Amino acid sequence: MKKKINWRRQIIGNGIVLVVLVLLVGFVWYRTSHANDTWRKVTADKTVVVGLDDTFVPMGYRDKSGKLVGFDVDLARATFKKLGLRVKFQAIDWSMKETELDTGHIDMIWNGYTMTPARAKKVAFSVPYHNDSQVLVTLKRNQIDTIKQMAGKTLAVQTGSAGLTVFNEKPKVLKDFLGSTPVQYDTFDKALNDLQVGRVSAVLIDMDYARYYVAHEPNPADFEIIKTGYGEDAYGVGFRKGDVTLREKVNQVLTGFKKDGTLDKVSERYFGTKNND
């Protein structure tokens, strides 16, 4: 006796297999397209999208009128003007920056982006163009003058920041003294607000940001900036690893800016000194 075929079940089964195959092909296409060089698309659109935290002074932030300004903002604008491209700045959640890059929502990360080995596994960095370091910002009333005096205190950090990374990677510098988990914030300005109202004792932050913030406070003398032992950071622009041409073009411009004094001019505008790279 012939076995009766359940055509309905077979059709449903074949349909499921077809859907899975379509999804798999789509996924492979998506990953391949984002792994490839997008220079042809960039030049066709005449536009690049830069991802940044628009509260990160003095690298990229909003002035009193709401205009986006900053060291990195001005440098990016000058770079893409040189390349004949328009630049669009996209504010992003800093903790999701590499995901935003990988999914194609932005073309690069350019915003005081510290070059670290962990990040280098996810992105392709440009040539370094600026140096910075991690410091503690506190209020003098907290009576903290050294790292060791952070024992029993509350530390604030930005989620996804280079400061949080080195805090965990080099525990002997600060983590071992602290003895508690730092409080994480999505932006530094929120952390600094909580410092002022006494919710945290200090903020681990980039020196450039710290100096700018303190200098623009009504009473700068109320603050203390404490150096740490983490060493210097180098800033770079982060690209998708497949975007070789775009990265090379930006590298050429940045290298030229170092030679012709453009980097120094932008630095003097925001830091009052020549670029320290």
Coordinates of C-alpha atoms in Angstrom, one line a residue:
M1 CA 0.0 0.0 0.0
K2 CA 1.3 3.4 -1.0
K3 CA 1.9 5.9 1.9
K4 CA -0.4 8.8 1.7
I5 CA 1.5 12.1 1.3
N6 CA 0.4 15.0 3.5
W7 CA 0.8 17.7 0.9
R8 CA -0.2 20.5 3.3
R9 CA 2.5 19.6 5.8
Q10 CA 5.1 19.2 3.0
I11 CA 4.2 22.6 1.5
I12 CA 4.5 24.3 5.0
G13 CA 7.8 22.5 5.6
N14 CA 9.2 23.6 2.2
G15 CA 8.0 27.2 2.9
I16 CA 9.9 27.3 6.2
V17 CA 13.0 26.0 4.5
L18 CA 12.6 28.7 1.8
V19 CA 12.2 31.5 4.4
V20 CA 15.3 30.3 6.3
L21 CA 17.3 30.3 3.1
V22 CA 16.2 33.8 2.1
L23 CA 17.1 35.1 5.6
L24 CA 20.5 33.4 5.4
V25 CA 21.2 34.9 2.0
G26 CA 20.1 38.3 3.2
F27 CA 22.3 38.1 6.2
V28 CA 25.3 37.0 4.1
W29 CA 24.7 39.9 1.7
Y30 CA 24.3 42.4 4.5
R31 CA 27.5 41.3 6.2
T32 CA 29.4 41.3 2.9
S33 CA 28.2 44.7 1.8
H34 CA 29.2 46.3 5.1
A35 CA 32.6 44.5 5.0
N36 CA 33.3 46.0 1.6
D37 CA 34.8 49.4 0.6
T38 CA 32.0 52.0 0.4
W39 CA 34.0 54.7 -1.3
R40 CA 32.1 54.5 -4.5
K41 CA 28.8 54.9 -2.6
V42 CA 30.2 57.8 -0.6
T43 CA 31.4 59.7 -3.7
A44 CA 28.0 59.0 -5.4
D45 CA 26.1 60.4 -2.4
K46 CA 28.7 63.2 -1.9
T47 CA 28.0 62.8 1.9
V48 CA 29.6 61.0 4.9
V49 CA 27.9 60.5 8.3
V50 CA 30.0 61.1 11.4
G51 CA 28.9 59.6 14.7
L52 CA 29.6 61.5 17.9
D53 CA 28.5 62.3 21.4
D54 CA 27.3 65.9 21.0
T55 CA 27.9 66.7 24.7
F56 CA 31.6 65.9 24.7
V57 CA 33.4 69.3 25.1
P58 CA 35.6 70.5 23.6
M59 CA 35.7 67.8 20.9
G60 CA 32.0 67.9 19.8
Y61 CA 29.2 69.8 21.5
R62 CA 26.4 72.3 21.2
D63 CA 27.2 76.0 21.8
K64 CA 24.6 78.3 23.5
S65 CA 22.8 78.8 20.2
G66 CA 22.6 75.1 19.6
K67 CA 25.2 75.0 16.8
L68 CA 27.5 72.0 16.8
V69 CA 31.1 73.0 17.3
G70 CA 34.3 71.5 18.7
F71 CA 37.8 70.5 17.9
D72 CA 36.8 67.2 16.2
V73 CA 33.8 68.9 14.5
D74 CA 35.9 71.6 12.9
L75 CA 38.6 69.1 12.0
A76 CA 36.1 66.8 10.3
R77 CA 34.5 69.7 8.4
A78 CA 37.9 70.8 7.1
T79 CA 38.8 67.3 6.2
F80 CA 35.7 66.6 4.1
K81 CA 35.8 70.0 2.5
K82 CA 39.2 69.1 1.3
L83 CA 37.8 65.8 -0.1
G84 CA 34.8 67.6 -1.7
L85 CA 32.3 65.8 0.5
R86 CA 29.5 67.0 2.7
V87 CA 29.6 65.9 6.3
K88 CA 26.5 65.0 8.3
F89 CA 26.9 64.7 12.1
Q90 CA 24.8 62.1 13.8
A91 CA 24.5 62.1 17.7
I92 CA 24.7 58.5 19.0
D93 CA 24.6 56.6 22.2
W94 CA 28.3 56.4 22.9
S95 CA 28.0 52.9 24.4
M96 CA 26.6 51.7 21.0
K97 CA 29.1 53.5 18.8
E98 CA 30.7 50.4 17.2
T99 CA 27.3 48.9 16.6
E100 CA 26.1 52.1 14.9
L101 CA 29.2 51.9 12.7
D102 CA 28.9 48.2 11.9
T103 CA 25.2 48.5 10.9
G104 CA 25.9 51.3 8.6
H105 CA 24.0 54.0 10.4
I106 CA 27.2 56.1 10.5
D107 CA 30.4 56.0 8.3
M108 CA 32.9 56.7 11.1
I109 CA 33.3 57.5 14.8
W110 CA 35.1 60.9 15.2
N111 CA 34.8 62.3 18.7
G112 CA 37.7 62.0 21.0
Y113 CA 37.8 58.3 20.2
T114 CA 40.7 56.8 22.1
M115 CA 42.7 54.2 20.2
T116 CA 42.8 51.0 22.3
P117 CA 43.7 47.4 21.4
A118 CA 40.1 46.3 22.3
R119 CA 38.6 48.8 19.9
A120 CA 41.1 48.0 17.2
K121 CA 39.6 44.5 17.0
K122 CA 36.3 46.1 16.0
V123 CA 37.3 49.1 13.9
A124 CA 40.1 50.3 11.6
F125 CA 41.7 53.4 13.1
S126 CA 43.0 56.4 11.2
V127 CA 46.5 57.8 11.9
P128 CA 46.5 59.4 15.5
Y129 CA 45.9 63.1 15.4
H130 CA 45.7 64.2 19.1
N131 CA 46.8 63.0 22.6
D132 CA 45.0 63.2 25.9
S133 CA 45.0 61.5 29.3
Q134 CA 42.6 60.3 32.0
V135 CA 42.2 62.4 35.1
L136 CA 39.9 62.7 38.1
V137 CA 37.7 65.8 38.5
T138 CA 36.5 66.4 42.0
L139 CA 35.4 69.3 44.2
K140 CA 37.9 70.7 46.8
R141 CA 35.3 70.3 49.5
N142 CA 35.6 66.5 49.0
Q143 CA 39.2 66.7 50.2
I144 CA 40.6 64.3 47.6
D145 CA 44.1 65.2 46.5
T146 CA 45.5 61.7 45.5
I147 CA 44.2 58.5 44.0
K148 CA 44.6 56.7 47.3
Q149 CA 42.1 59.1 48.9
M150 CA 39.4 57.6 46.7
A151 CA 39.1 54.7 49.1
G152 CA 35.5 54.4 50.2
K153 CA 34.4 57.2 47.7
T154 CA 32.0 57.0 44.8
L155 CA 33.4 57.3 41.3
A156 CA 31.5 58.3 38.1
V157 CA 32.4 57.1 34.6
Q158 CA 30.9 57.2 31.2
T159 CA 29.6 53.9 29.8
G160 CA 31.7 52.8 26.9
S161 CA 34.5 55.3 27.6
A162 CA 38.2 54.8 27.4
G163 CA 38.3 55.7 31.1
L164 CA 36.1 52.8 32.1
T165 CA 38.2 50.5 30.0
V166 CA 41.5 51.4 31.6
F167 CA 39.8 51.4 35.0
N168 CA 39.1 47.7 34.6
E169 CA 42.3 46.8 32.7
K170 CA 44.7 48.5 35.1
P171 CA 43.1 47.9 38.6
K172 CA 46.2 48.8 40.5
V173 CA 46.0 52.5 39.4
L174 CA 42.5 53.2 40.9
K175 CA 40.1 50.3 41.0
D176 CA 41.9 48.6 43.9
F177 CA 41.8 51.7 46.0
L178 CA 38.1 52.4 45.3
G179 CA 36.7 49.2 46.5
S180 CA 33.3 49.7 44.9
T181 CA 31.7 49.6 41.5
P182 CA 31.8 53.0 39.7
V183 CA 28.5 54.7 38.7
Q184 CA 28.0 54.7 35.0
Y185 CA 26.4 57.6 33.0
D186 CA 25.6 57.8 29.3
T187 CA 27.2 61.3 29.1
F188 CA 29.8 63.1 31.1
D189 CA 27.7 66.2 31.6
K190 CA 25.3 64.1 33.7
A191 CA 28.1 62.7 35.8
L192 CA 29.5 66.2 36.4
N193 CA 26.1 67.4 37.4
D194 CA 25.9 64.7 40.0
L195 CA 29.4 65.6 41.2
Q196 CA 28.3 69.1 41.9
V197 CA 25.2 68.0 43.9
G198 CA 27.2 65.5 45.9
R199 CA 25.9 62.2 44.5
V200 CA 29.4 61.1 43.4
S201 CA 32.9 62.1 44.8
A202 CA 34.9 62.3 41.5
V203 CA 34.6 61.7 37.8
L204 CA 37.1 59.8 35.7
I205 CA 37.3 61.8 32.5
D206 CA 39.5 63.0 29.6
M207 CA 41.9 65.9 30.5
D208 CA 40.7 68.0 27.6
Y209 CA 37.1 67.8 28.8
A210 CA 38.1 68.4 32.4
R211 CA 40.1 71.5 31.7
Y212 CA 37.4 73.0 29.4
Y213 CA 34.6 72.2 31.9
V214 CA 36.4 73.6 34.9
A215 CA 37.5 76.8 33.0
H216 CA 33.9 77.5 32.0
E217 CA 32.4 77.0 35.5
P218 CA 31.4 80.2 37.5
N219 CA 33.9 79.2 40.2
P220 CA 36.8 77.2 38.7
A221 CA 38.7 77.4 42.0
D222 CA 36.1 75.1 43.6
F223 CA 37.4 72.2 41.5
E224 CA 40.4 69.9 41.6
I225 CA 41.9 68.0 38.7
I226 CA 44.0 65.0 39.7
K227 CA 46.3 63.2 37.4
T228 CA 46.2 59.4 37.2
G229 CA 48.8 56.8 36.3
Y230 CA 47.0 55.5 33.2
G231 CA 49.4 57.3 30.7
E232 CA 48.6 59.1 27.5
D233 CA 45.8 58.3 25.1
A234 CA 45.9 58.8 21.3
Y235 CA 42.8 59.9 19.4
G236 CA 41.9 58.4 16.1
V237 CA 38.9 58.2 13.7
G238 CA 37.2 54.8 13.7
F239 CA 36.2 53.2 10.4
R240 CA 34.7 49.9 9.3
K241 CA 37.6 47.5 8.5
G242 CA 36.4 47.2 4.9
D243 CA 36.4 51.0 4.3
V244 CA 40.0 51.1 3.2
T245 CA 39.7 53.9 0.6
L246 CA 37.8 56.3 2.9
R247 CA 40.3 55.7 5.7
E248 CA 43.3 56.3 3.4
K249 CA 41.7 59.5 2.1
V250 CA 41.2 60.8 5.6
N251 CA 44.7 59.8 6.6
Q252 CA 46.2 61.7 3.7
V253 CA 44.3 64.9 4.7
L254 CA 45.2 64.5 8.4
T255 CA 48.8 64.0 7.6
G256 CA 48.7 67.1 5.4
F257 CA 47.0 69.1 8.2
K258 CA 49.9 68.2 10.6
K259 CA 52.4 69.6 8.1
D260 CA 50.5 72.8 7.0
G261 CA 49.5 73.9 10.5
T262 CA 45.8 73.3 10.2
L263 CA 45.8 71.0 13.2
D264 CA 47.6 73.6 15.3
K265 CA 45.1 76.3 14.3
V266 CA 42.1 74.2 15.3
S267 CA 43.9 73.3 18.5
E268 CA 44.6 76.9 19.4
R269 CA 40.9 77.7 18.8
Y270 CA 39.8 75.2 21.5
F271 CA 42.8 74.6 23.7
G272 CA 44.7 77.8 23.4
T273 CA 47.8 75.8 22.5
K274 CA 49.3 74.0 19.4
N275 CA 48.2 70.4 18.9
N276 CA 50.1 68.1 21.1
D277 CA 50.4 65.2 18.7

